Amino acid sequence: MITKYVSMTEDNIDAKAIEDAGEILKAGGLVAFPTETVYGLGGDALNPKSSMKIYAAKGRPSDNPLIVHICRLEDTERIAASVPESYYKLAKAFWPGPMTIILNKSDIVPIETTGGLGTVAIRFPSNRIAHALIEAGGGFIAAPSANRSGRPSPTLAKYCREDLDGRVEMIIDGGQVAIGVESSIIDLTEERPVILRPGYITEEMFDNVLGNVDIDRTIIAPDSKIKPKAPGMKYRHYAPKGDLKIVAGPQGKVVDYINKAVAEASEKGEKTGIICTDETRALYRADSIKSAGTRTDEESIAKELFRVLREFDDEQVTVMYSESFDKSGIGMAVMNRLMKAAGQQVIDLSK
Ligand code: TXA
Ligand code: MG
């Protein structure tokens, strides 16, 4: 298959290209497109064959359900068996935007799309290119992140090309995404709402709208033996090809530890990398030193983290150390992804 490339901006949408993309989706083909969180790999959510193609293109296990993207709130009623009041409260507060809600599915949603589950994940993204595409494609677009399974989610179209060239009909380049980590997922099918994946919408923000929400324990204690409720959270995601460890504790101790560990690894012939922040960058020595952003702006770190992980792969770095980041706000999502990338390896120097 030859992948077609188009590019546009949210302020200058190429109507003809969107129309073409909509035709591809309606015919059962696949289109990668930007959203405000990460790039998505879109297919018609109501067509079981499209969902099967998504799993194949990503190399993703087909028990890992897809998120259905909508562009009109009222369309919820077509894909959900029933819609609780809490859904509309959350929609009013955070949609269009970086939130995904789980409801019980209606019959028109094929189990291929939901990975065999009786529930459906619904998201109404704010990116205007995504919005136009969903509308052109028939209103219900299944879209996981547009990476090959196991790789970091793409925050730039060039990473979609790296992973999916020749595997999808079209890739829409809409520039760098605004947020950089995937949507927050909240499950409304249980007695109490449960956060299944942390993202830009934080536990505190959910609490403010719904009162007390629970958080899936596997997010907080990832090494526990409990099975995560979002099937995708069980996979070792975002894993760089080299070995990554996180070092936590007071800044001076962390810098000394990392520099020493990197020097030792270098001596053994490893190619070394460090993930740090603008504040500490000048303090390190390694083959590749990358700042993910500034500690005064946690959102800058969210935006760059996946790019940094991919660049280490491109540079064939074999041993990496990362500083640890504050878990407040979007930091919870950043640390959740970083911990997965590190296979939960943390060196804690705080005691
Ligand atoms: O920001 C995002 O959510 C991006 C953009 C493209 O919208 N999409 C995304 O999709 O991150 P994906 O497939 O990479 O991650 C979806 C996660 C997986 O962990 C999956 O297991 C979970 O959502 N999920 C989907 N449907 C579910 C369901 N019915 N019940 C529980 N978890 C579900
Ligand atoms: Mg993903």
GROMACS .gro file of C-alpha atoms in nm, residues 4-351:
model
  348
    4LYS     CA    1  -0.077   0.935   0.097
    5TYR     CA    2   0.058   1.234   0.291
    6VAL     CA    3  -0.129   1.560   0.342
    7SER     CA    4  -0.064   1.847   0.578
    8MET     CA    5  -0.277   2.124   0.720
    9THR     CA    6  -0.322   2.336   1.031
   10GLU     CA    7  -0.621   2.375   1.260
   11ASP     CA    8  -0.662   2.731   1.135
   12ASN     CA    9  -0.639   2.632   0.771
   13ILE     CA   10  -0.812   2.300   0.718
   14ASP     CA   11  -0.777   2.147   0.371
   15ALA     CA   12  -1.141   2.065   0.298
   16LYS     CA   13  -1.060   1.855  -0.008
   17ALA     CA   14  -0.808   1.641   0.180
   18ILE     CA   15  -1.057   1.590   0.464
   19GLU     CA   16  -1.321   1.485   0.214
   20ASP     CA   17  -1.077   1.230   0.064
   21ALA     CA   18  -0.989   1.106   0.412
   22GLY     CA   19  -1.359   1.069   0.493
   23GLU     CA   20  -1.406   0.856   0.180
   24ILE     CA   21  -1.114   0.634   0.282
   25LEU     CA   22  -1.268   0.582   0.627
   26LYS     CA   23  -1.616   0.510   0.492
   27ALA     CA   24  -1.466   0.254   0.253
   28GLY     CA   25  -1.304   0.073   0.547
   29GLY     CA   26  -0.953   0.222   0.514
   30LEU     CA   27  -0.727   0.382   0.775
   31VAL     CA   28  -0.619   0.745   0.828
   32ALA     CA   29  -0.370   0.870   1.090
   33PHE     CA   30  -0.461   1.216   1.219
   34PRO     CA   31  -0.369   1.468   1.490
   35THR     CA   32  -0.566   1.513   1.811
   36GLU     CA   33  -0.481   1.746   2.101
   37THR     CA   34  -0.330   1.455   2.299
   38VAL     CA   35  -0.139   1.236   2.050
   39TYR     CA   36  -0.185   1.126   1.688
   40GLY     CA   37  -0.462   0.869   1.634
   41LEU     CA   38  -0.493   0.582   1.386
   42GLY     CA   39  -0.851   0.614   1.265
   43GLY     CA   40  -1.094   0.364   1.114
   44ASP     CA   41  -1.474   0.338   1.099
   45ALA     CA   42  -1.570   0.228   1.453
   46LEU     CA   43  -1.891   0.064   1.337
   47ASN     CA   44  -1.713  -0.152   1.077
   48PRO     CA   45  -1.559  -0.464   1.233
   49LYS     CA   46  -1.322  -0.504   0.936
   50SER     CA   47  -1.179  -0.155   0.996
   51SER     CA   48  -1.108  -0.240   1.358
   52MET     CA   49  -0.933  -0.562   1.254
   53LYS     CA   50  -0.721  -0.356   1.014
   54ILE     CA   51  -0.627  -0.118   1.296
   55TYR     CA   52  -0.502  -0.406   1.512
   56ALA     CA   53  -0.304  -0.545   1.218
   57ALA     CA   54  -0.149  -0.208   1.121
   58LYS     CA   55  -0.041  -0.144   1.482
   59GLY     CA   56   0.064  -0.500   1.555
   60ARG     CA   57  -0.168  -0.473   1.856
   61PRO     CA   58  -0.332  -0.761   2.042
   62SER     CA   59  -0.701  -0.761   1.949
   63ASP     CA   60  -0.813  -0.792   2.315
   64ASN     CA   61  -0.706  -0.431   2.368
   65PRO     CA   62  -1.013  -0.215   2.295
   66LEU     CA   63  -1.021   0.099   2.081
   67ILE     CA   64  -1.155   0.443   2.173
   68VAL     CA   65  -1.452   0.564   1.964
   69HIS     CA   66  -1.414   0.931   1.871
   70ILE     CA   67  -1.727   1.141   1.818
   71CYS     CA   68  -1.790   1.499   1.705
   72ARG     CA   69  -2.146   1.554   1.841
   73LEU     CA   70  -2.248   1.485   2.199
   74GLU     CA   71  -2.592   1.358   2.095
   75ASP     CA   72  -2.426   1.075   1.898
   76THR     CA   73  -2.344   0.914   2.234
   77GLU     CA   74  -2.694   0.770   2.250
   78ARG     CA   75  -2.633   0.565   1.936
   79ILE     CA   76  -2.328   0.384   2.071
   80ALA     CA   77  -2.413   0.362   2.444
   81ALA     CA   78  -2.679   0.134   2.597
   82SER     CA   79  -2.767   0.403   2.851
   83VAL     CA   80  -2.616   0.739   2.937
   84PRO     CA   81  -2.588   0.840   3.305
   85GLU     CA   82  -2.624   1.200   3.422
   86SER     CA   83  -2.258   1.197   3.529
   87TYR     CA   84  -2.161   1.154   3.162
   88TYR     CA   85  -2.326   1.480   3.066
   89LYS     CA   86  -2.170   1.658   3.365
   90LEU     CA   87  -1.822   1.549   3.257
   91ALA     CA   88  -1.894   1.631   2.893
   92LYS     CA   89  -2.000   1.981   2.988
   93ALA     CA   90  -1.686   2.034   3.196
   94PHE     CA   91  -1.416   1.879   2.974
   95TRP     CA   92  -1.536   1.817   2.617
   96PRO     CA   93  -1.430   1.873   2.352
   97GLY     CA   94  -1.101   1.775   2.512
   98PRO     CA   95  -0.854   1.518   2.646
   99MET     CA   96  -1.097   1.286   2.827
  100THR     CA   97  -1.232   0.940   2.745
  101ILE     CA   98  -1.543   0.798   2.914
  102ILE     CA   99  -1.637   0.428   2.939
  103LEU     CA  100  -2.008   0.338   2.914
  104ASN     CA  101  -2.198   0.016   2.839
  105LYS     CA  102  -2.211  -0.025   2.463
  106SER     CA  103  -2.513  -0.047   2.234
  107ASP     CA  104  -2.554  -0.324   1.977
  108ILE     CA  105  -2.429  -0.121   1.682
  109VAL     CA  106  -2.074  -0.114   1.822
  110PRO     CA  107  -1.898  -0.433   1.705
  111ILE     CA  108  -1.704  -0.632   1.965
  112GLU     CA  109  -1.403  -0.610   1.733
  113THR     CA  110  -1.391  -0.239   1.824
  114THR     CA  111  -1.428  -0.301   2.199
  115GLY     CA  112  -1.180  -0.588   2.215
  116GLY     CA  113  -1.461  -0.826   2.309
  117LEU     CA  114  -1.591  -0.609   2.596
  118GLY     CA  115  -1.953  -0.506   2.656
  119THR     CA  116  -1.838  -0.150   2.722
  120VAL     CA  117  -1.727   0.126   2.488
  121ALA     CA  118  -1.472   0.405   2.534
  122ILE     CA  119  -1.593   0.741   2.400
  123ARG     CA  120  -1.392   1.056   2.334
  124PHE     CA  121  -1.484   1.393   2.185
  125PRO     CA  122  -1.151   1.554   2.087
  126SER     CA  123  -1.101   1.930   2.058
  127ASN     CA  124  -0.847   1.935   1.774
  128ARG     CA  125  -1.031   2.090   1.478
  129ILE     CA  126  -0.865   1.865   1.219
  130ALA     CA  127  -0.979   1.562   1.421
  131HIS     CA  128  -1.327   1.707   1.444
  132ALA     CA  129  -1.352   1.761   1.067
  133LEU     CA  130  -1.221   1.412   0.998
  134ILE     CA  131  -1.463   1.240   1.237
  135GLU     CA  132  -1.751   1.422   1.074
  136ALA     CA  133  -1.632   1.337   0.721
  137GLY     CA  134  -1.580   0.972   0.819
  138GLY     CA  135  -1.936   0.919   0.939
  139GLY     CA  136  -1.923   1.035   1.301
  140PHE     CA  137  -1.776   0.732   1.480
  141ILE     CA  138  -1.402   0.689   1.439
  142ALA     CA  139  -1.212   0.422   1.632
  143ALA     CA  140  -0.862   0.549   1.702
  144PRO     CA  141  -0.585   0.414   1.918
  145SER     CA  142  -0.262   0.609   1.930
  146ALA     CA  143  -0.095   0.596   1.586
  147ASN     CA  144   0.218   0.407   1.690
  148ARG     CA  145   0.326   0.049   1.636
  149SER     CA  146   0.231  -0.143   1.949
  150GLY     CA  147   0.487  -0.096   2.228
  151ARG     CA  148   0.638   0.227   2.094
  152PRO     CA  149   0.576   0.574   2.238
  153SER     CA  150   0.260   0.746   2.114
  154PRO     CA  151   0.334   0.986   1.825
  155THR     CA  152   0.336   1.357   1.904
  156LEU     CA  153   0.449   1.449   1.551
  157ALA     CA  154   0.336   1.319   1.210
  158LYS     CA  155   0.690   1.205   1.125
  159TYR     CA  156   0.658   0.940   1.397
  160CYS     CA  157   0.334   0.813   1.238
  161ARG     CA  158   0.530   0.781   0.914
  162GLU     CA  159   0.811   0.593   1.089
  163ASP     CA  160   0.566   0.342   1.236
  164LEU     CA  161   0.288   0.319   0.976
  165ASP     CA  162   0.424   0.406   0.631
  166GLY     CA  163   0.280   0.155   0.382
  167ARG     CA  164   0.032   0.025   0.641
  168VAL     CA  165  -0.235   0.296   0.622
  169GLU     CA  166  -0.406   0.480   0.336
  170MET     CA  167  -0.335   0.834   0.458
  171ILE     CA  168  -0.142   1.031   0.721
  172ILE     CA  169  -0.254   1.385   0.801
  173ASP     CA  170   0.025   1.608   0.932
  174GLY     CA  171  -0.120   1.869   1.166
  175GLY     CA  172   0.204   1.968   1.339
  176GLN     CA  173   0.306   1.897   1.698
  177VAL     CA  174   0.022   1.798   1.931
  178ALA     CA  175  -0.075   2.037   2.212
  179ILE     CA  176  -0.066   1.802   2.514
  180GLY     CA  177   0.160   1.506   2.440
  181VAL     CA  178   0.015   1.234   2.669
  182GLU     CA  179  -0.300   1.034   2.594
  183SER     CA  180  -0.644   1.126   2.728
  184SER     CA  181  -0.754   1.064   3.085
  185ILE     CA  182  -0.987   0.762   3.096
  186ILE     CA  183  -1.278   0.743   3.341
  187ASP     CA  184  -1.512   0.444   3.376
  188LEU     CA  185  -1.877   0.524   3.454
  189THR     CA  186  -2.006   0.166   3.435
  190GLU     CA  187  -1.944   0.087   3.805
  191GLU     CA  188  -2.118   0.222   4.112
  192ARG     CA  189  -1.844   0.481   4.160
  193PRO     CA  190  -1.654   0.649   3.877
  194VAL     CA  191  -1.301   0.508   3.840
  195ILE     CA  192  -1.004   0.671   3.668
  196LEU     CA  193  -0.835   0.404   3.454
  197ARG     CA  194  -0.560   0.615   3.297
  198PRO     CA  195  -0.422   0.949   3.423
  199GLY     CA  196  -0.396   1.233   3.173
  200TYR     CA  197  -0.441   1.608   3.140
  201ILE     CA  198  -0.774   1.593   3.327
  202THR     CA  199  -0.658   1.515   3.681
  203GLU     CA  200  -0.822   1.329   3.969
  204GLU     CA  201  -0.884   1.663   4.137
  205MET     CA  202  -1.060   1.800   3.828
  206PHE     CA  203  -1.283   1.489   3.814
  207ASP     CA  204  -1.353   1.521   4.187
  208ASN     CA  205  -1.465   1.879   4.141
  209VAL     CA  206  -1.732   1.772   3.894
  210LEU     CA  207  -1.847   1.434   4.030
  211GLY     CA  208  -1.754   1.434   4.398
  212ASN     CA  209  -1.530   1.147   4.501
  213VAL     CA  210  -1.389   0.938   4.218
  214ASP     CA  211  -1.175   0.627   4.262
  215ILE     CA  212  -0.849   0.563   4.086
  216ASP     CA  213  -0.753   0.223   3.946
  217ARG     CA  214  -0.499   0.089   4.198
  218THR     CA  215  -0.272  -0.038   3.923
  219ILE     CA  216  -0.196   0.325   3.830
  220ILE     CA  217  -0.062   0.400   4.177
  221ALA     CA  218   0.096   0.062   4.254
  222PRO     CA  219   0.190  -0.060   3.909
  223ASP     CA  220   0.398  -0.353   4.030
  224SER     CA  221   0.100  -0.509   4.209
  225LYS     CA  222  -0.044  -0.834   4.081
  226ILE     CA  223  -0.386  -0.681   4.018
  227LYS     CA  224  -0.504  -0.666   3.658
  228PRO     CA  225  -0.561  -0.311   3.529
  229LYS     CA  226  -0.918  -0.234   3.424
  230ALA     CA  227  -0.809  -0.071   3.096
  231PRO     CA  228  -0.668  -0.373   2.912
  232GLY     CA  229  -0.408  -0.156   2.739
  233MET     CA  230  -0.254  -0.044   3.067
  234LYS     CA  231  -0.117  -0.394   3.130
  235TYR     CA  232   0.120  -0.385   2.835
  236ARG     CA  233   0.475  -0.260   2.867
  237HIS     CA  234   0.419   0.055   2.672
  238TYR     CA  235   0.651   0.318   2.540
  239ALA     CA  236   0.948   0.097   2.604
  240PRO     CA  237   1.265   0.242   2.454
  241LYS     CA  238   1.499  -0.016   2.303
  242GLY     CA  239   1.768   0.052   2.565
  243ASP     CA  240   1.751   0.013   2.943
  244LEU     CA  241   1.590   0.309   3.123
  245LYS     CA  242   1.599   0.374   3.497
  246ILE     CA  243   1.442   0.660   3.692
  247VAL     CA  244   1.640   0.822   3.972
  248ALA     CA  245   1.439   1.005   4.241
  249GLY     CA  246   1.549   1.217   4.537
  250PRO     CA  247   1.715   1.552   4.618
  251GLN     CA  248   1.857   1.718   4.306
  252GLY     CA  249   2.225   1.718   4.409
  253LYS     CA  250   2.219   1.347   4.497
  254VAL     CA  251   2.034   1.258   4.175
  255VAL     CA  252   2.283   1.446   3.956
  256ASP     CA  253   2.581   1.282   4.128
  257TYR     CA  254   2.426   0.935   4.107
  258ILE     CA  255   2.337   0.966   3.739
  259ASN     CA  256   2.677   1.106   3.638
  260LYS     CA  257   2.853   0.822   3.820
  261ALA     CA  258   2.627   0.552   3.674
  262VAL     CA  259   2.665   0.696   3.323
  263ALA     CA  260   3.046   0.708   3.356
  264GLU     CA  261   3.048   0.342   3.460
  265ALA     CA  262   2.821   0.243   3.172
  266SER     CA  263   3.038   0.437   2.925
  267GLU     CA  264   3.343   0.249   3.043
  268LYS     CA  265   3.165  -0.075   2.958
  269GLY     CA  266   3.104   0.052   2.605
  270GLU     CA  267   2.736   0.148   2.645
  271LYS     CA  268   2.591   0.448   2.461
  272THR     CA  269   2.442   0.663   2.733
  273GLY     CA  270   2.148   0.903   2.758
  274ILE     CA  271   1.996   1.126   3.026
  275ILE     CA  272   1.647   1.274   3.054
  276CYS     CA  273   1.665   1.589   3.261
  277THR     CA  274   1.515   1.938   3.276
  278ASP     CA  275   1.632   2.281   3.165
  279GLU     CA  276   1.733   2.348   3.524
  280THR     CA  277   1.982   2.059   3.545
  281ARG     CA  278   2.095   2.008   3.188
  282ALA     CA  279   2.433   2.177   3.226
  283LEU     CA  280   2.522   1.954   3.524
  284TYR     CA  281   2.536   1.625   3.332
  285ARG     CA  282   2.786   1.437   3.118
  286ALA     CA  283   2.663   1.165   2.875
  287ASP     CA  284   2.656   1.080   2.503
  288SER     CA  285   2.308   1.228   2.473
  289ILE     CA  286   2.150   1.466   2.722
  290LYS     CA  287   1.788   1.566   2.665
  291SER     CA  288   1.582   1.815   2.855
  292ALA     CA  289   1.214   1.726   2.855
  293GLY     CA  290   1.122   2.081   2.957
  294THR     CA  291   1.124   2.301   3.263
  295ARG     CA  292   1.022   2.214   3.617
  296THR     CA  293   0.831   2.541   3.635
  297ASP     CA  294   0.594   2.407   3.368
  298GLU     CA  295   0.498   2.040   3.402
  299GLU     CA  296   0.296   2.065   3.081
  300SER     CA  297   0.614   2.129   2.883
  301ILE     CA  298   0.745   1.792   3.004
  302ALA     CA  299   0.424   1.611   2.901
  303LYS     CA  300   0.458   1.758   2.554
  304GLU     CA  301   0.816   1.644   2.494
  305LEU     CA  302   0.846   1.311   2.682
  306PHE     CA  303   0.749   1.075   2.400
  307ARG     CA  304   0.968   1.264   2.150
  308VAL     CA  305   1.267   1.229   2.381
  309LEU     CA  306   1.209   0.853   2.419
  310ARG     CA  307   1.188   0.810   2.041
  311GLU     CA  308   1.504   1.015   1.982
  312PHE     CA  309   1.701   0.787   2.213
  313ASP     CA  310   1.592   0.494   1.997
  314ASP     CA  311   1.698   0.678   1.680
  315GLU     CA  312   2.037   0.746   1.837
  316GLN     CA  313   2.066   0.382   1.948
  317VAL     CA  314   2.130   0.476   2.308
  318THR     CA  315   2.163   0.159   2.517
  319VAL     CA  316   2.159   0.284   2.878
  320MET     CA  317   1.940   0.573   2.997
  321TYR     CA  318   1.875   0.749   3.325
  322SER     CA  319   1.589   0.990   3.388
  323GLU     CA  320   1.520   1.236   3.663
  324SER     CA  321   1.188   1.188   3.840
  325PHE     CA  322   0.912   1.448   3.807
  326ASP     CA  323   0.653   1.598   4.039
  327LYS     CA  324   0.335   1.388   4.043
  328SER     CA  325   0.094   1.677   4.087
  329GLY     CA  326  -0.136   1.787   3.805
  330ILE     CA  327  -0.038   1.639   3.470
  331GLY     CA  328   0.278   1.510   3.644
  332MET     CA  329   0.079   1.200   3.749
  333ALA     CA  330   0.028   1.115   3.380
  334VAL     CA  331   0.392   1.193   3.296
  335MET     CA  332   0.523   0.969   3.575
  336ASN     CA  333   0.275   0.691   3.485
  337ARG     CA  334   0.410   0.685   3.127
  338LEU     CA  335   0.773   0.726   3.233
  339MET     CA  336   0.742   0.440   3.485
  340LYS     CA  337   0.604   0.215   3.212
  341ALA     CA  338   0.888   0.315   2.980
  342ALA     CA  339   1.131   0.224   3.257
  343GLY     CA  340   0.962  -0.109   3.327
  344GLN     CA  341   0.902   0.030   3.682
  345GLN     CA  342   1.277   0.054   3.759
  346VAL     CA  343   1.323   0.336   4.012
  347ILE     CA  344   1.628   0.418   4.221
  348ASP     CA  345   1.506   0.617   4.520
  349LEU     CA  346   1.772   0.831   4.690
  350SER     CA  347   1.532   1.022   4.913
  351LYS     CA  348   1.596   0.808   5.225
   0.00000   0.00000   0.00000
